[in-house]
Coordinates of C-alpha atoms in Angstrom, one line a residue:
M1 CA -60.7 -16.5 -84.4
P2 CA -64.0 -18.4 -84.5
P3 CA -67.2 -17.0 -85.7
P4 CA -69.5 -15.8 -83.1
G5 CA -71.9 -19.3 -84.0
Q6 CA -69.5 -21.8 -83.6
R7 CA -68.7 -23.5 -80.5
R8 CA -65.1 -22.8 -79.0
G9 CA -62.9 -25.7 -78.7
A10 CA -64.9 -27.4 -82.2
P11 CA -62.8 -27.3 -85.4
P12 CA -62.8 -24.4 -88.2
E13 CA -64.7 -24.8 -90.7
P14 CA -63.0 -25.6 -94.1
L15 CA -63.2 -22.9 -96.8
H16 CA -63.8 -23.3 -100.0
T17 CA -61.3 -22.0 -102.1
K18 CA -63.1 -22.3 -105.2
L19 CA -63.5 -19.6 -107.6
P20 CA -67.4 -18.4 -107.5
P21 CA -68.6 -19.6 -110.4
L22 CA -70.8 -16.8 -112.7
G23 CA -74.4 -15.8 -112.7
H24 CA -76.2 -17.7 -110.4
L25 CA -74.0 -19.8 -108.5
D26 CA -73.1 -16.3 -107.2
V27 CA -76.8 -16.7 -105.2
S28 CA -76.3 -20.2 -103.9
M29 CA -73.1 -19.4 -102.8
A30 CA -74.2 -16.9 -100.8
T31 CA -77.0 -18.6 -99.8
T32 CA -74.9 -21.5 -98.7
T33 CA -72.9 -19.2 -96.5
L34 CA -75.2 -17.3 -94.3
E35 CA -76.9 -21.3 -93.9
N36 CA -73.9 -22.4 -92.7
Q37 CA -72.9 -18.8 -90.4
L38 CA -76.8 -19.2 -89.0
L39 CA -76.5 -22.4 -87.7
S40 CA -73.2 -21.6 -86.1
A41 CA -74.7 -19.2 -84.3
Q42 CA -77.5 -21.3 -83.5
K43 CA -74.9 -23.7 -81.4
S44 CA -73.4 -21.1 -79.8
L45 CA -75.8 -19.5 -78.4
L46 CA -77.4 -23.3 -77.2
F47 CA -74.1 -23.8 -75.8
L48 CA -74.2 -20.8 -73.9
Q49 CA -78.2 -21.0 -72.7
R50 CA -77.0 -24.5 -71.2
E51 CA -73.8 -22.8 -69.7
H52 CA -75.5 -20.1 -68.3
A53 CA -78.3 -22.3 -66.9
S54 CA -76.5 -24.6 -65.3
T55 CA -74.4 -21.8 -63.7
L56 CA -77.4 -20.6 -62.5
K57 CA -78.6 -24.0 -61.1
G58 CA -75.5 -23.9 -59.2
L59 CA -76.2 -20.6 -57.5
H60 CA -79.6 -21.5 -56.4
A61 CA -78.3 -24.5 -54.6
E62 CA -75.3 -22.0 -52.9
I63 CA -78.1 -19.4 -51.9
R64 CA -80.5 -22.7 -50.6
R65 CA -77.5 -23.3 -49.0
L66 CA -76.6 -20.1 -47.0
Q67 CA -80.2 -19.4 -46.1
Q68 CA -80.5 -22.6 -44.2
H69 CA -77.5 -21.9 -42.3
C70 CA -78.5 -19.2 -41.5
A71 CA -82.1 -20.1 -40.6
D72 CA -80.1 -22.4 -38.3
L73 CA -77.8 -19.8 -36.9
T74 CA -80.7 -17.8 -35.9
Y75 CA -82.9 -20.4 -34.2
E76 CA -79.6 -21.7 -31.6
L77 CA -78.8 -18.0 -31.3
I78 CA -82.9 -17.6 -30.1
L79 CA -82.7 -20.5 -27.2
K80 CA -79.6 -19.5 -26.0
S81 CA -81.3 -16.5 -25.6
S82 CA -84.1 -18.1 -24.1
E83 CA -82.8 -20.4 -22.1
Q84 CA -80.1 -18.1 -20.7
P85 CA -82.3 -15.0 -20.0
G86 CA -79.2 -13.2 -17.6
D87 CA -76.0 -14.6 -18.8
G88 CA -75.0 -11.2 -20.2
A89 CA -75.0 -9.5 -17.1
S90 CA -73.2 -12.0 -15.5
R91 CA -70.9 -11.8 -17.7
S92 CA -70.4 -8.5 -17.5
A93 CA -70.0 -8.8 -13.5
E94 CA -67.6 -11.0 -14.2
L95 CA -64.9 -8.9 -16.3
K96 CA -65.7 -5.6 -13.7
R97 CA -65.3 -8.2 -10.8
R98 CA -62.0 -9.5 -12.5
C99 CA -61.0 -5.6 -13.7
S100 CA -60.9 -4.6 -10.7
E101 CA -58.9 -7.7 -8.8
L102 CA -56.1 -6.4 -11.7
E103 CA -56.8 -3.4 -10.7
A104 CA -56.1 -4.4 -7.2
Q105 CA -52.6 -6.3 -8.1
L106 CA -51.4 -3.6 -9.7
Q107 CA -51.0 -1.1 -7.1
A108 CA -49.6 -3.8 -5.3
K109 CA -47.1 -4.4 -7.7
E110 CA -46.5 -0.9 -7.8
G111 CA -46.4 -0.3 -3.8
E112 CA -44.0 -3.3 -4.3
N113 CA -41.8 -2.3 -6.8
S114 CA -41.3 1.4 -4.8
E115 CA -40.5 -0.4 -1.6
L116 CA -37.5 -2.5 -3.3
L117 CA -36.2 1.2 -5.3
R118 CA -36.3 2.6 -1.6
R119 CA -34.3 -0.4 -0.4
L120 CA -32.2 -0.1 -3.4
E121 CA -31.6 3.4 -2.6
Q122 CA -30.7 2.5 1.1
K123 CA -28.2 -0.4 0.0
N124 CA -26.7 2.3 -2.7
A125 CA -26.0 4.7 0.2
M126 CA -24.6 1.8 2.6
V127 CA -22.4 0.7 0.3
A128 CA -20.8 4.3 -0.6
V129 CA -20.3 4.9 3.0
L130 CA -18.5 1.6 3.4
E131 CA -16.4 1.9 -0.1
N132 CA -15.6 5.8 2.4
T133 CA -14.6 3.6 5.0
V134 CA -12.5 1.8 3.2
R135 CA -10.8 3.8 1.5
E136 CA -9.8 6.1 4.9
R137 CA -9.4 2.7 6.4
E138 CA -6.4 1.4 3.6
K139 CA -4.9 4.8 3.4
K140 CA -4.6 5.0 7.8
Y141 CA -3.2 1.2 7.0
L142 CA -0.9 2.8 4.4
E143 CA 0.4 5.2 6.7
E144 CA 0.3 3.2 9.5
L145 CA 2.4 0.6 7.3
K146 CA 5.1 2.9 6.3
L147 CA 5.3 4.6 9.8
K148 CA 6.3 0.7 11.0
T149 CA 8.9 0.3 7.9
H150 CA 10.4 3.9 8.3
K151 CA 10.6 2.6 12.4
L152 CA 11.6 -1.0 11.4
S153 CA 14.4 0.6 9.3
L154 CA 15.3 2.8 12.4
L155 CA 15.7 -0.1 15.0
S156 CA 17.5 -2.0 12.3
A157 CA 19.9 0.3 11.5
E158 CA 20.5 0.6 15.7
L159 CA 20.8 -2.6 16.1
E160 CA 23.3 -3.1 13.2
Q161 CA 24.9 -0.7 14.7
R162 CA 25.0 -2.1 18.7
A163 CA 26.0 -5.3 17.1
S164 CA 29.1 -3.5 15.7
T165 CA 29.4 -1.4 18.9
V166 CA 29.6 -4.8 20.6
A167 CA 32.3 -6.6 18.1
Y168 CA 34.4 -3.8 18.3
L169 CA 34.5 -3.4 21.8
A170 CA 34.8 -7.0 22.3
S171 CA 38.0 -7.1 20.2
Q172 CA 39.5 -3.7 21.7
L173 CA 39.0 -6.0 25.4
H174 CA 40.9 -8.7 24.1
A175 CA 43.9 -6.6 22.3
A176 CA 44.0 -4.7 25.5
K177 CA 43.8 -7.8 28.1
K178 CA 47.5 -9.5 25.7
K179 CA 48.9 -5.8 25.7
L180 CA 48.6 -5.4 29.2
L181 CA 49.8 -9.5 29.9
S182 CA 53.1 -9.0 27.5
S183 CA 53.4 -5.5 28.9
G184 CA 54.7 -7.4 32.4
G185 CA 55.6 -4.9 34.7
A186 CA 53.8 -1.6 32.9
S187 CA 50.7 -2.3 35.1
D188 CA 52.4 -2.7 38.4
A189 CA 52.3 0.9 38.8
S190 CA 49.0 0.5 39.8
P191 CA 49.1 -0.8 43.8
A192 CA 47.1 -4.2 44.1
G193 CA 46.3 -3.3 47.8
S194 CA 44.7 0.1 47.1
P195 CA 42.3 0.3 49.2
A196 CA 40.2 2.0 46.8
L197 CA 40.4 -0.8 44.3
A198 CA 39.7 -3.2 46.7
S199 CA 36.4 -1.7 48.0
Y200 CA 35.7 0.1 44.8
K201 CA 32.1 -1.5 43.0
P202 CA 30.4 -0.6 40.1
A203 CA 27.9 2.1 40.0
P204 CA 25.2 3.2 37.7
P205 CA 25.7 6.7 35.9
R206 CA 24.0 9.7 37.7
D207 CA 23.3 11.5 35.5
K208 CA 19.6 11.0 33.9
L209 CA 19.6 13.0 30.4
P210 CA 19.0 10.8 27.0
E211 CA 22.2 8.6 26.3
T212 CA 22.8 6.3 22.9
P213 CA 25.3 3.8 22.7
R214 CA 27.6 6.0 21.0
R215 CA 28.1 8.8 23.5
R216 CA 28.0 6.0 26.3
M217 CA 30.8 4.4 24.4
K218 CA 32.4 7.7 24.1
K219 CA 32.6 8.9 27.7
S220 CA 33.4 4.8 28.7
L221 CA 36.6 5.2 27.1
S222 CA 37.2 9.1 27.2
A223 CA 37.5 9.4 31.6
P224 CA 37.7 7.0 34.2
L225 CA 34.9 6.6 36.6
H226 CA 37.3 6.4 39.8
P227 CA 40.9 8.3 40.2
E228 CA 42.8 5.6 41.3
L229 CA 42.3 4.1 37.6
E230 CA 43.2 6.5 35.5
E231 CA 46.9 4.7 35.3
V232 CA 44.4 1.9 34.2
F233 CA 43.0 3.4 31.8
R234 CA 46.1 5.3 30.2
L235 CA 47.3 1.9 29.5
G236 CA 43.9 1.0 28.3
A237 CA 43.9 3.9 25.6
E238 CA 47.5 2.9 24.8
S239 CA 47.0 -0.2 23.7
R240 CA 43.8 0.9 22.0
K241 CA 45.9 3.4 19.9
L242 CA 48.4 1.5 19.2
L243 CA 45.8 -1.9 18.3
L244 CA 44.6 0.9 15.7
R245 CA 47.2 1.7 14.4
E246 CA 47.4 -1.8 13.0
P247 CA 45.9 -2.8 10.2
V248 CA 42.8 -4.6 10.9
D249 CA 41.6 -7.3 8.3
A250 CA 38.8 -9.4 10.6
M251 CA 35.9 -8.3 12.3
P252 CA 34.8 -10.6 15.0
D253 CA 31.0 -12.2 14.4
P254 CA 28.7 -11.0 17.5
T255 CA 26.2 -13.5 16.8
P256 CA 27.5 -15.6 19.7
F257 CA 28.4 -13.2 21.9
L258 CA 24.8 -11.7 21.6
L259 CA 23.4 -15.3 22.5
A260 CA 25.6 -15.6 25.2
R261 CA 24.9 -12.0 26.6
E262 CA 21.4 -11.7 25.8
S263 CA 20.2 -10.2 29.1
A264 CA 24.1 -8.5 29.6
E265 CA 23.3 -6.6 26.3
V266 CA 19.8 -5.4 27.1
Q267 CA 22.5 -4.1 30.5
L268 CA 24.6 -2.2 28.1
V269 CA 21.9 -0.9 26.2
K270 CA 20.1 0.8 29.2
E271 CA 22.7 1.6 31.4
R272 CA 26.4 3.1 31.6
P273 CA 29.3 0.4 30.6
L274 CA 31.0 0.1 34.2
V275 CA 34.6 -0.6 35.0
I276 CA 35.6 -4.0 36.3
P277 CA 38.0 -3.3 39.3
P278 CA 41.5 -5.4 39.3
I279 CA 41.3 -8.8 39.4
A280 CA 43.4 -10.7 42.1
S281 CA 45.4 -13.9 39.8
D282 CA 48.6 -15.9 40.8
R283 CA 51.9 -16.1 38.8
G284 CA 52.9 -19.3 40.0
A285 CA 52.8 -21.5 43.0
G286 CA 55.1 -20.8 45.8
A287 CA 56.7 -17.4 44.5
G288 CA 54.3 -15.6 46.7
E289 CA 52.0 -12.8 46.1
K290 CA 52.2 -10.1 43.6
P291 CA 50.6 -7.1 42.5
Q292 CA 47.6 -7.7 41.1
K293 CA 47.0 -6.0 37.3
A294 CA 44.3 -4.4 36.7
H295 CA 42.1 -4.4 33.6
V296 CA 40.0 -2.1 31.8
G297 CA 36.7 -4.4 30.4
L298 CA 33.3 -3.7 29.8
A299 CA 31.5 -7.6 29.7
H300 CA 31.1 -9.5 33.3
R301 CA 33.9 -11.8 34.3
T302 CA 33.2 -14.2 36.9
R303 CA 36.7 -14.6 39.2
H304 CA 38.3 -17.9 39.2
A305 CA 40.2 -20.0 42.0
S306 CA 42.5 -22.1 39.3
P307 CA 45.9 -20.7 37.7
P308 CA 47.1 -17.9 35.7
Q309 CA 46.6 -19.3 31.9
A310 CA 43.0 -20.8 32.9
Q311 CA 41.8 -17.9 34.5
L312 CA 43.2 -16.4 31.0
E313 CA 41.1 -19.0 28.8
V314 CA 37.8 -18.3 31.1
E315 CA 38.1 -14.6 30.3
T316 CA 38.8 -14.4 26.7
L317 CA 36.5 -17.5 25.8
V318 CA 33.7 -15.0 24.3
V319 CA 36.4 -12.9 22.6
D320 CA 38.3 -15.5 21.3
Q321 CA 34.6 -17.2 19.3
V322 CA 33.9 -13.6 18.6
N323 CA 37.5 -12.5 17.2
G324 CA 37.5 -16.2 14.7
A325 CA 34.2 -15.5 13.7
R326 CA 34.2 -13.0 10.0
G327 CA 35.8 -10.3 8.3
V328 CA 35.6 -6.1 9.7
R329 CA 32.2 -4.4 8.4
K330 CA 33.6 -1.1 8.2
H331 CA 31.0 1.3 7.4
P332 CA 32.2 4.9 5.5
G333 CA 32.3 7.3 7.1
T334 CA 32.0 6.2 10.9
D335 CA 35.1 6.8 12.7
R336 CA 35.9 3.5 14.7
T337 CA 38.0 5.2 17.5
V338 CA 35.1 6.7 18.6

């Protein structure tokens, strides 16, 4: 560490390593050392005084500058206060007015917010009501759809049953016609000139009870509508039994028959099947008239003046088309003999 009188940063003084002399040499060395220390202290003190003087000079300059700035600011403030004596009051009034405007805007926004909340509650209530209505309508629609589907399935089953019944009756008619034509003289037991058969006309049923196609078919095949047609009905029943004893390989397609007899099918559904009176036909040219053959049928026929062979072809045209289409559809548990 340098001595107090030595300047900071100055090179240190050389040390004397000589051995102190004896006698007066010791006194002179001590005096020299003290003088050196005194000079060093004086130099250090002078350096410190100069540094302090420069520091004080800078501080005084800064103080004067700040004082001048403060004086300038005070002068400007005095000038502004003297030029605008009512500025504070006007600014306070402006602030109060702006505050009142902001309060009014806040109240308006609060009212608008409350109105929007009220409308939102109304919309939510309407949405809830509409959702309930939609659920009820959907439930009702599903119930109606279920009922309609069930009804449609029933109608489809009934339509299929009616189509099967029509095809079955057509095949029965065709078989009975063939059997009656092949039996020949067996059908002569019924006189062709009977006034009852000649004057008989089909009539609608007298009973008013609700009937199904199956019940009507049972009644039409179980008993004749006229007492004069008992023999004809008996022959038709026997031919039907003979036909049912034979193996059935194919079922007629009811589509052509239904298309050709659309109006007749509606009549068949609403009314009971009618028995057609016997139709007169010539057996040959010049051979004389023979007794007519009585036929039991469920379809409408048209009289033709053509020979018997042409008559037979016209009458059995639809039945042949039906029989040549597709196989018999047998449902388990269904009695074809009715």
